Short mmCIF file of C-alpha atoms in Angstrom, two decimals:
data_model
loop_
_atom_site.label_atom_id
_atom_site.label_comp_id
_atom_site.label_asym_id
_atom_site.label_seq_id
_atom_site.Cartn_x
_atom_site.Cartn_y
_atom_site.Cartn_z
CA MET E 1 -114.61 -11.43 -11.51
CA PRO E 2 -114.55 -12.01 -15.26
CA ALA E 3 -118.34 -11.65 -15.44
CA ALA E 4 -118.06 -8.04 -14.34
CA THR E 5 -115.66 -7.19 -17.15
CA THR E 6 -117.80 -8.40 -20.05
CA GLY E 7 -120.09 -5.39 -20.23
CA VAL E 8 -123.13 -7.65 -20.10
CA LYS E 9 -125.53 -7.50 -17.18
CA ALA E 10 -123.78 -8.52 -13.97
CA ARG E 11 -124.99 -11.90 -12.81
CA LYS E 12 -125.30 -13.41 -9.37
CA PHE E 13 -123.70 -16.60 -10.64
CA ARG E 14 -120.90 -17.64 -12.88
CA GLY E 15 -121.22 -20.38 -15.48
CA GLU E 16 -118.76 -23.20 -15.53
CA VAL E 17 -118.43 -26.45 -17.46
CA LEU E 18 -116.99 -29.67 -16.14
CA ILE E 19 -115.59 -32.16 -18.58
CA THR E 20 -114.81 -35.85 -18.22
CA GLU E 21 -112.28 -35.76 -21.02
CA ASP E 22 -111.80 -39.48 -21.53
CA ARG E 23 -115.47 -40.02 -22.28
CA CYS E 24 -115.48 -37.50 -25.13
CA LYS E 25 -115.72 -38.77 -28.72
CA GLU E 26 -115.34 -35.40 -30.41
CA CYS E 27 -118.80 -35.27 -31.99
CA GLY E 28 -118.81 -31.48 -31.64
CA PHE E 29 -122.45 -31.18 -30.47
CA CYS E 30 -121.53 -29.13 -27.39
CA ILE E 31 -119.38 -26.70 -29.38
CA GLU E 32 -121.94 -26.25 -32.16
CA PHE E 33 -125.03 -25.84 -29.99
CA CYS E 34 -123.57 -23.80 -27.12
CA PRO E 35 -125.71 -20.64 -27.21
CA PRO E 36 -122.89 -18.16 -26.30
CA LYS E 37 -120.31 -20.24 -28.27
CA VAL E 38 -117.76 -20.44 -25.48
CA LEU E 39 -116.37 -23.91 -26.25
CA GLU E 40 -113.71 -25.07 -28.69
CA PHE E 41 -111.88 -28.30 -29.39
CA SER E 42 -108.79 -28.70 -27.24
CA LYS E 43 -105.48 -29.13 -29.03
CA GLU E 44 -104.72 -32.01 -26.70
CA PHE E 45 -105.86 -35.59 -27.09
CA ASN E 46 -107.73 -37.69 -24.57
CA ARG E 47 -106.93 -41.32 -23.82
CA HIS E 48 -108.81 -42.50 -26.91
CA GLY E 49 -107.30 -40.02 -29.33
CA TYR E 50 -110.14 -37.52 -29.48
CA HIS E 51 -109.95 -33.78 -28.89
CA PRO E 52 -112.26 -32.94 -25.98
CA PRO E 53 -113.82 -29.48 -25.71
CA ILE E 54 -112.36 -26.70 -23.58
CA LEU E 55 -113.96 -23.56 -22.28
CA VAL E 56 -112.24 -20.69 -24.11
CA ASN E 57 -114.43 -17.86 -22.87
CA GLU E 58 -115.06 -18.30 -19.17
CA ALA E 59 -116.87 -15.00 -18.83
CA GLY E 60 -119.32 -15.92 -21.59
CA CYS E 61 -120.46 -19.23 -20.09
CA THR E 62 -123.93 -18.96 -18.55
CA GLY E 63 -123.92 -22.46 -17.06
CA CYS E 64 -127.13 -23.26 -18.95
CA ASP E 65 -126.13 -26.94 -19.22
CA LEU E 66 -127.30 -27.22 -22.82
CA CYS E 67 -123.92 -28.85 -23.54
CA GLY E 68 -124.81 -31.40 -20.87
CA LEU E 69 -128.17 -32.04 -22.50
CA TYR E 70 -126.62 -32.53 -25.94
CA CYS E 71 -123.51 -34.53 -25.01
CA PRO E 72 -124.19 -38.12 -26.17
CA ASP E 73 -121.24 -39.36 -24.14
CA PHE E 74 -122.19 -37.79 -20.76
CA ALA E 75 -118.79 -36.09 -20.83
CA ILE E 76 -119.66 -32.44 -20.19
CA TYR E 77 -122.14 -30.46 -18.15
CA GLY E 78 -122.66 -26.91 -17.09
CA ILE E 79 -123.21 -25.55 -13.60
CA ARG E 80 -123.94 -22.17 -12.08
CA VAL E 81 -121.66 -21.10 -9.26
CA PRO E 82 -122.86 -18.24 -7.03
CA VAL E 83 -120.19 -15.55 -7.23
CA GLU E 84 -120.15 -14.96 -3.46
CA SER E 85 -119.53 -18.59 -2.52
CA PRO E 86 -116.15 -19.78 -1.24
CA ALA E 87 -116.02 -22.27 -4.13
CA ALA E 88 -116.28 -19.43 -6.62
CA THR E 89 -113.51 -17.52 -4.87
CA ALA E 90 -111.32 -20.60 -4.81
CA SER E 91 -112.02 -21.22 -8.47
CA ALA E 92 -111.17 -17.64 -9.39
CA ALA E 93 -107.85 -18.12 -7.63
CA GLY E 94 -107.11 -21.07 -9.91
CA VAL E 95 -108.20 -23.90 -7.63
CA SER E 96 -110.67 -26.42 -8.96
CA PRO E 97 -114.08 -26.41 -7.23
CA LEU E 98 -113.54 -30.14 -6.83
CA GLY E 99 -110.79 -29.34 -4.36
CA ASN E 100 -107.17 -30.29 -4.60
CA ASP E 101 -107.87 -33.89 -3.71
CA THR E 102 -108.81 -35.29 -7.10
CA SER E 103 -108.62 -38.96 -6.17
CA GLY E 104 -111.26 -40.83 -8.09
CA VAL E 105 -112.03 -37.86 -10.27
CA GLU E 106 -108.66 -37.38 -11.93
CA SER E 107 -110.18 -37.25 -15.37
CA VAL E 108 -112.64 -34.51 -14.37
CA ARG E 109 -111.13 -31.14 -15.05
CA GLN E 110 -112.46 -27.69 -14.78
CA GLY E 111 -113.34 -26.51 -18.25
CA GLY E 112 -111.09 -23.49 -18.40
CA GLY E 113 -107.90 -24.98 -17.04
CA ILE E 114 -105.41 -27.24 -18.71
CA MET C 1 -112.86 -33.27 -1.35
CA GLY C 2 -113.73 -29.61 -1.68
CA VAL C 3 -116.82 -28.01 -0.25
CA MET C 4 -118.78 -28.30 -3.46
CA VAL C 5 -118.75 -31.47 -5.53
CA PRO C 6 -121.00 -30.84 -8.49
CA PHE C 7 -122.17 -33.87 -10.37
CA ASN C 8 -123.47 -34.42 -13.85
CA PRO C 9 -127.29 -34.53 -13.55
CA VAL C 10 -127.39 -37.66 -15.69
CA GLU C 11 -124.83 -39.51 -13.54
CA PRO C 12 -127.26 -40.84 -10.86
CA PHE C 13 -129.22 -42.53 -13.63
CA LEU C 14 -126.20 -44.19 -15.26
CA ARG C 15 -124.17 -47.29 -14.61
CA SER C 16 -121.00 -45.24 -14.72
CA GLU C 17 -118.72 -48.24 -14.58
CA ARG C 18 -119.92 -49.17 -18.08
CA MET C 19 -118.80 -45.88 -19.59
CA PRO C 20 -117.63 -45.05 -22.19
CA HIS C 21 -120.53 -46.62 -24.04
CA ILE C 22 -120.45 -48.37 -27.43
CA TRP C 23 -122.32 -45.69 -29.39
CA CYS C 24 -120.36 -44.07 -32.20
CA SER C 25 -119.19 -40.49 -32.22
CA GLY C 26 -122.11 -38.38 -33.44
CA CYS C 27 -124.77 -40.96 -32.60
CA GLY C 28 -127.88 -39.36 -31.16
CA ILE C 29 -128.90 -42.09 -28.73
CA GLY C 30 -126.83 -40.74 -25.81
CA THR C 31 -128.41 -37.32 -26.28
CA THR C 32 -131.87 -38.82 -25.84
CA VAL C 33 -130.67 -40.62 -22.70
CA ASN C 34 -129.75 -37.22 -21.24
CA CYS C 35 -133.29 -36.05 -21.95
CA PHE C 36 -134.73 -39.18 -20.37
CA ALA C 37 -132.65 -38.61 -17.23
CA ARG C 38 -133.95 -35.02 -17.01
CA ALA C 39 -137.52 -36.23 -17.52
CA LEU C 40 -137.13 -38.88 -14.81
CA ALA C 41 -135.71 -36.30 -12.40
CA GLU C 42 -138.58 -33.93 -13.17
CA SER C 43 -141.21 -36.64 -12.74
CA LYS C 44 -139.94 -37.33 -9.18
CA LEU C 45 -140.91 -40.98 -9.61
CA PRO C 46 -139.21 -43.27 -7.08
CA LEU C 47 -136.54 -44.96 -9.17
CA ASP C 48 -137.20 -48.39 -7.71
CA LYS C 49 -140.67 -48.16 -9.26
CA VAL C 50 -139.38 -47.46 -12.76
CA ALA C 51 -138.41 -50.32 -15.05
CA ILE C 52 -136.84 -49.98 -18.45
CA VAL C 53 -137.09 -52.65 -21.13
CA SER C 54 -135.10 -52.77 -24.36
CA GLY C 55 -134.88 -55.14 -27.26
CA ILE C 56 -131.83 -55.75 -29.43
CA GLY C 57 -129.92 -53.09 -31.28
CA CYS C 58 -127.87 -50.02 -30.59
CA THR C 59 -130.77 -48.39 -28.75
CA GLY C 60 -131.32 -51.69 -26.97
CA ARG C 61 -128.15 -50.90 -25.06
CA VAL C 62 -129.91 -48.10 -23.19
CA ALA C 63 -131.36 -50.58 -20.69
CA GLY C 64 -127.85 -51.78 -19.90
CA TYR C 65 -126.51 -48.28 -19.28
CA LEU C 66 -129.32 -46.95 -17.08
CA ASN C 67 -129.17 -47.56 -13.36
CA LEU C 68 -132.79 -48.67 -13.09
CA ASP C 69 -134.41 -52.07 -13.02
CA SER C 70 -133.59 -52.87 -16.60
CA PHE C 71 -134.28 -55.76 -18.89
CA HIS C 72 -132.54 -56.48 -22.17
CA THR C 73 -134.95 -58.79 -23.95
CA THR C 74 -134.76 -60.82 -27.15
CA HIS C 75 -135.11 -59.13 -30.53
CA GLY C 76 -138.47 -57.44 -30.98
CA ARG C 77 -139.91 -58.70 -27.71
CA ALA C 78 -139.47 -55.65 -25.51
CA ILE C 79 -143.17 -54.75 -25.67
CA PRO C 80 -144.60 -58.19 -24.74
CA PHE C 81 -142.09 -58.38 -21.89
CA ALA C 82 -143.10 -54.91 -20.73
CA THR C 83 -146.79 -55.82 -20.99
CA GLY C 84 -146.28 -58.78 -18.67
CA LEU C 85 -144.23 -56.67 -16.29
CA LYS C 86 -146.93 -54.00 -16.09
CA LEU C 87 -149.81 -56.45 -15.64
CA ALA C 88 -147.97 -58.42 -12.94
CA ASN C 89 -146.88 -55.31 -11.06
CA PRO C 90 -149.21 -52.42 -11.95
CA GLU C 91 -147.47 -49.95 -9.64
CA LEU C 92 -144.37 -49.95 -11.87
CA THR C 93 -143.82 -47.28 -14.51
CA VAL C 94 -142.65 -49.34 -17.46
CA VAL C 95 -140.64 -47.71 -20.23
CA VAL C 96 -139.71 -49.46 -23.46
CA TYR C 97 -136.63 -47.85 -24.98
CA SER C 98 -135.66 -49.37 -28.29
CA GLY C 99 -134.95 -48.74 -31.94
CA ASP C 100 -137.06 -48.75 -35.07
CA GLY C 101 -135.69 -52.10 -36.28
CA ASP C 102 -136.55 -53.75 -32.99
CA LEU C 103 -139.92 -52.15 -32.25
CA ILE C 104 -141.41 -51.68 -35.67
CA ALA C 105 -139.85 -54.41 -37.82
CA ILE C 106 -139.45 -57.64 -35.88
CA GLY C 107 -141.59 -56.31 -33.04
CA GLY C 108 -144.17 -54.61 -35.24
CA ASN C 109 -146.98 -56.97 -34.38
CA HIS C 110 -146.43 -56.50 -30.66
CA PHE C 111 -146.36 -52.76 -31.17
CA ILE C 112 -149.75 -52.51 -32.86
CA HIS C 113 -151.42 -54.83 -30.38
CA ALA C 114 -150.04 -53.12 -27.30
CA ALA C 115 -151.35 -49.84 -28.74
CA ARG C 116 -154.71 -51.43 -29.56
CA ARG C 117 -155.08 -52.76 -26.03
CA ASN C 118 -153.76 -49.50 -24.57
CA VAL C 119 -151.25 -51.19 -22.30
CA ASP C 120 -149.97 -48.58 -19.84
CA ILE C 121 -146.36 -48.50 -21.07
CA LYS C 122 -144.26 -45.70 -22.51
CA VAL C 123 -142.56 -46.56 -25.77
CA ILE C 124 -139.56 -44.49 -26.85
CA CYS C 125 -138.46 -45.36 -30.36
CA ILE C 126 -135.14 -44.04 -31.61
CA ASN C 127 -135.49 -44.00 -35.37
CA ASN C 128 -132.23 -43.98 -37.34
CA PHE C 129 -133.90 -45.34 -40.52
CA ILE C 130 -131.84 -48.55 -40.72
CA TYR C 131 -130.69 -51.55 -38.69
CA GLY C 132 -127.61 -49.98 -37.14
CA MET C 133 -126.00 -52.65 -35.02
CA THR C 134 -126.21 -55.41 -37.64
CA GLY C 135 -124.60 -53.37 -40.40
CA GLY C 136 -127.02 -50.90 -41.93
CA GLN C 137 -129.65 -53.12 -43.54
CA VAL C 138 -132.87 -51.64 -44.89
CA ALA C 139 -135.63 -51.28 -42.27
CA PRO C 140 -139.38 -50.62 -42.53
CA THR C 141 -138.56 -46.98 -41.77
CA THR C 142 -135.93 -46.46 -44.52
CA PRO C 143 -137.16 -43.62 -46.74
CA VAL C 144 -137.67 -44.23 -50.45
CA GLY C 145 -134.45 -43.40 -52.29
CA ALA C 146 -132.12 -43.88 -49.33
CA THR C 147 -129.30 -46.36 -49.73
CA ALA C 148 -128.70 -49.17 -47.25
CA THR C 149 -126.41 -52.20 -47.32
CA THR C 150 -129.31 -54.36 -48.54
CA ALA C 151 -130.65 -51.61 -50.82
CA PRO C 152 -127.61 -50.64 -52.90
CA TYR C 153 -129.77 -49.01 -55.61
CA GLY C 154 -131.85 -47.15 -53.07
CA CYS C 155 -134.85 -48.24 -51.07
CA PHE C 156 -138.04 -48.55 -53.16
CA GLU C 157 -140.45 -49.71 -50.44
CA ARG C 158 -142.86 -47.34 -48.81
CA PRO C 159 -141.78 -46.80 -45.18
CA PHE C 160 -144.03 -46.72 -42.15
CA ASN C 161 -145.25 -43.38 -40.90
CA LEU C 162 -144.78 -44.22 -37.22
CA PRO C 163 -147.01 -41.58 -35.59
CA TYR C 164 -149.85 -42.55 -37.96
CA LEU C 165 -149.26 -46.25 -37.23
CA ALA C 166 -149.31 -45.59 -33.48
CA GLU C 167 -152.41 -43.38 -33.56
CA SER C 168 -154.43 -45.65 -35.81
CA SER C 169 -153.48 -48.63 -33.65
CA GLY C 170 -154.84 -46.86 -30.56
CA ALA C 171 -152.00 -45.01 -28.80
CA VAL C 172 -153.18 -42.24 -26.45
CA TYR C 173 -150.03 -40.12 -26.66
CA VAL C 174 -147.99 -39.71 -29.84
CA ALA C 175 -145.12 -37.31 -30.41
CA ARG C 176 -142.14 -37.03 -32.72
CA TRP C 177 -138.87 -35.14 -32.18
CA THR C 178 -135.33 -35.22 -33.45
CA ALA C 179 -132.17 -35.59 -31.38
CA TYR C 180 -131.59 -31.87 -31.93
CA HIS C 181 -134.78 -30.88 -30.03
CA VAL C 182 -133.49 -31.83 -26.59
CA ARG C 183 -135.74 -29.64 -24.44
CA TYR C 184 -138.84 -30.77 -26.32
CA ILE C 185 -137.80 -34.41 -25.92
CA ALA C 186 -137.33 -33.98 -22.17
CA HIS C 187 -140.76 -32.32 -21.80
CA SER C 188 -142.41 -34.92 -23.98
CA MET C 189 -140.84 -37.78 -22.00
CA ALA C 190 -142.01 -36.19 -18.75
CA ASP C 191 -145.53 -35.90 -20.25
CA ALA C 192 -145.43 -39.56 -21.25
CA LEU C 193 -144.25 -40.62 -17.79
CA ARG C 194 -147.32 -38.93 -16.30
CA LYS C 195 -149.71 -40.25 -18.95
CA LYS C 196 -151.83 -43.37 -18.37
CA GLY C 197 -151.90 -45.63 -21.37
CA PHE C 198 -149.83 -46.46 -24.42
CA SER C 199 -147.57 -43.48 -25.05
CA PHE C 200 -145.31 -43.35 -28.07
CA ILE C 201 -142.43 -40.96 -28.76
CA GLU C 202 -140.48 -41.27 -31.99
CA ILE C 203 -137.08 -39.60 -31.95
CA LEU C 204 -135.09 -39.26 -35.17
CA ALA C 205 -131.40 -39.71 -34.50
CA PRO C 206 -128.32 -39.70 -36.68
CA CYS C 207 -126.48 -42.95 -37.44
CA PRO C 208 -123.28 -41.41 -38.81
CA THR C 209 -121.51 -44.73 -39.29
CA LEU C 210 -124.10 -46.41 -41.49
CA TYR C 211 -127.07 -44.35 -42.61
CA GLN C 212 -125.39 -40.96 -42.98
CA ARG C 213 -122.12 -42.29 -44.39
CA ARG C 214 -123.73 -44.59 -46.95
CA ASN C 215 -126.01 -41.80 -48.10
CA LYS C 216 -123.20 -39.24 -48.12
CA LEU C 217 -125.02 -37.01 -45.65
CA GLY C 218 -121.99 -36.07 -43.59
CA ASP C 219 -121.43 -36.83 -39.93
CA GLY C 220 -123.67 -36.70 -36.87
CA LEU C 221 -123.16 -32.98 -36.41
CA GLU C 222 -124.11 -32.29 -40.03
CA THR C 223 -127.31 -34.27 -39.48
CA MET C 224 -128.10 -32.34 -36.31
CA ARG C 225 -127.72 -29.12 -38.31
CA TYR C 226 -130.05 -30.58 -40.91
CA TYR C 227 -132.63 -31.36 -38.20
CA LYS C 228 -132.31 -27.80 -36.92
CA GLN C 229 -132.89 -26.28 -40.34
CA HIS C 230 -135.50 -28.60 -41.82
CA SER C 231 -137.83 -29.34 -38.92
CA VAL C 232 -141.23 -27.77 -38.51
CA ILE C 233 -143.14 -28.07 -35.25
CA ARG C 234 -146.86 -28.59 -35.78
CA HIS C 235 -148.54 -29.69 -32.57
CA GLY C 236 -151.78 -31.52 -33.19
CA ALA C 237 -150.99 -32.13 -36.86
CA ASN C 238 -152.92 -34.92 -38.55
CA THR C 239 -150.63 -37.93 -38.35
CA ARG C 240 -151.60 -38.88 -41.94
CA ASP C 241 -149.66 -35.83 -43.09
CA VAL C 242 -146.42 -36.37 -41.19
CA ASN C 243 -144.72 -38.81 -43.57
CA LEU C 244 -140.94 -38.60 -43.69
CA HIS C 245 -139.23 -38.30 -47.06
CA PHE C 246 -135.56 -38.78 -47.85
CA GLN C 247 -133.91 -35.50 -46.84
CA GLY C 248 -137.30 -33.80 -46.86
CA GLU C 249 -139.01 -31.56 -44.35
CA ILE C 250 -139.56 -33.14 -40.94
CA THR C 251 -142.82 -32.52 -39.11
CA LEU C 252 -142.45 -32.64 -35.36
CA GLY C 253 -144.71 -32.10 -32.40
CA LYS C 254 -147.17 -33.67 -30.06
CA PHE C 255 -149.76 -35.13 -32.40
CA VAL C 256 -152.06 -37.08 -30.09
CA ASP C 257 -152.92 -36.66 -26.41
CA ILE C 258 -156.25 -38.32 -25.57
CA GLU C 259 -157.76 -40.35 -22.72
CA ARG C 260 -158.87 -43.96 -23.08
CA PRO C 261 -159.21 -46.74 -20.47
CA THR C 262 -156.08 -48.84 -20.18
CA LEU C 263 -155.89 -52.62 -20.55
CA GLN C 264 -155.75 -52.98 -16.77
CA GLN C 265 -158.84 -50.83 -16.27
CA THR C 266 -160.95 -52.54 -18.96
CA MET C 267 -159.89 -55.95 -17.68
CA GLU C 268 -160.83 -55.15 -14.09
CA GLN C 269 -164.10 -53.58 -15.14
CA ARG C 270 -165.06 -56.62 -17.19
CA PHE C 271 -164.11 -59.13 -14.52
CA ARG C 272 -166.02 -57.19 -11.84
CA GLN C 273 -169.05 -57.05 -14.07
CA VAL C 274 -169.03 -60.76 -14.88
CA LEU C 275 -167.54 -62.37 -11.77
CA ARG C 276 -168.82 -59.86 -9.15
CA ASP C 277 -167.75 -61.10 -5.69
CA ARG C 278 -165.66 -63.89 -7.10
CA TYR C 279 -163.21 -61.37 -8.59
CA ALA C 280 -160.41 -60.70 -6.13
CA GLY C 281 -158.74 -57.97 -8.28
#
């Protein structure tokens, strides 16, 4: 797990952010006020021409959800995934915790993946 | 779907089909809505017993975006509508969520009288220092020296000090925060939801399109940084001393938290006293 390689105290959970990219208006609140500074603007555009955030340091995310509290557009939020759970294993293998069936949630992407 | 479908904690409180909302990039209103959703979740109030009332303006849109019983009233009349709602159905928790132009300018008279009577409603006032939706006109909260579309040489009128206005009018709970202080806002809103009586929370929020741009103060993010650096939290501060000045220090905190009989209680007490058995209340 990435969390084990950071040198910080091993956690029982892994932080993750989920982003509804098309809601983002690029205000930058989440990137600026993220305590471990793990977010950056994506180079890609969303449907409205804004750059949504992406998680650039998966190991650093604590899932504190401060991004979710700041986001004025309800476009991002943080969660804590227990490292032992099947969802966490699936996610580590590159599969979204939302499952492969993304009908209805096509604009929701896991923060780290593009 | 997969085994775990996480959801945004604010989502159950939103009318998702109306997203994305109309608020500009860098506007602080959406941030306060997040805090309100957290406070509602923490309060564990049944959502069919919570009603939200807004007036006109950018903040007035909150009622339309929240998945509660919501009422979008005429300009300035959110508080009288909420007063009627509360008196007719006392078991409701009634929240007024509106802006400074709506609550304090055109609705100013309603505001002072609801506080005087201690109507059991919670008033959340998002203060962006101008009339945002109508184009950035000067408001009774615009600081001296700030420029607005109707004050091209800078505002020269003394603005209201809202916590002082609320306390001297009779509010039992008065607090002020900025959109940067999200955890404090959420706690304060939860406090207000529990409180009986007229509770007032002022939240300073950036209006990057009109106030910040016209005053060359940068964007919403720049303003949030300003709030972070220039705010001082003084709980229990005398509300006379918490005036806001143009780009000056901002005093935040919970200023007032007292007990006083509500309008409903004083009314029932009086009617029982005078009418005795004839009062059905």
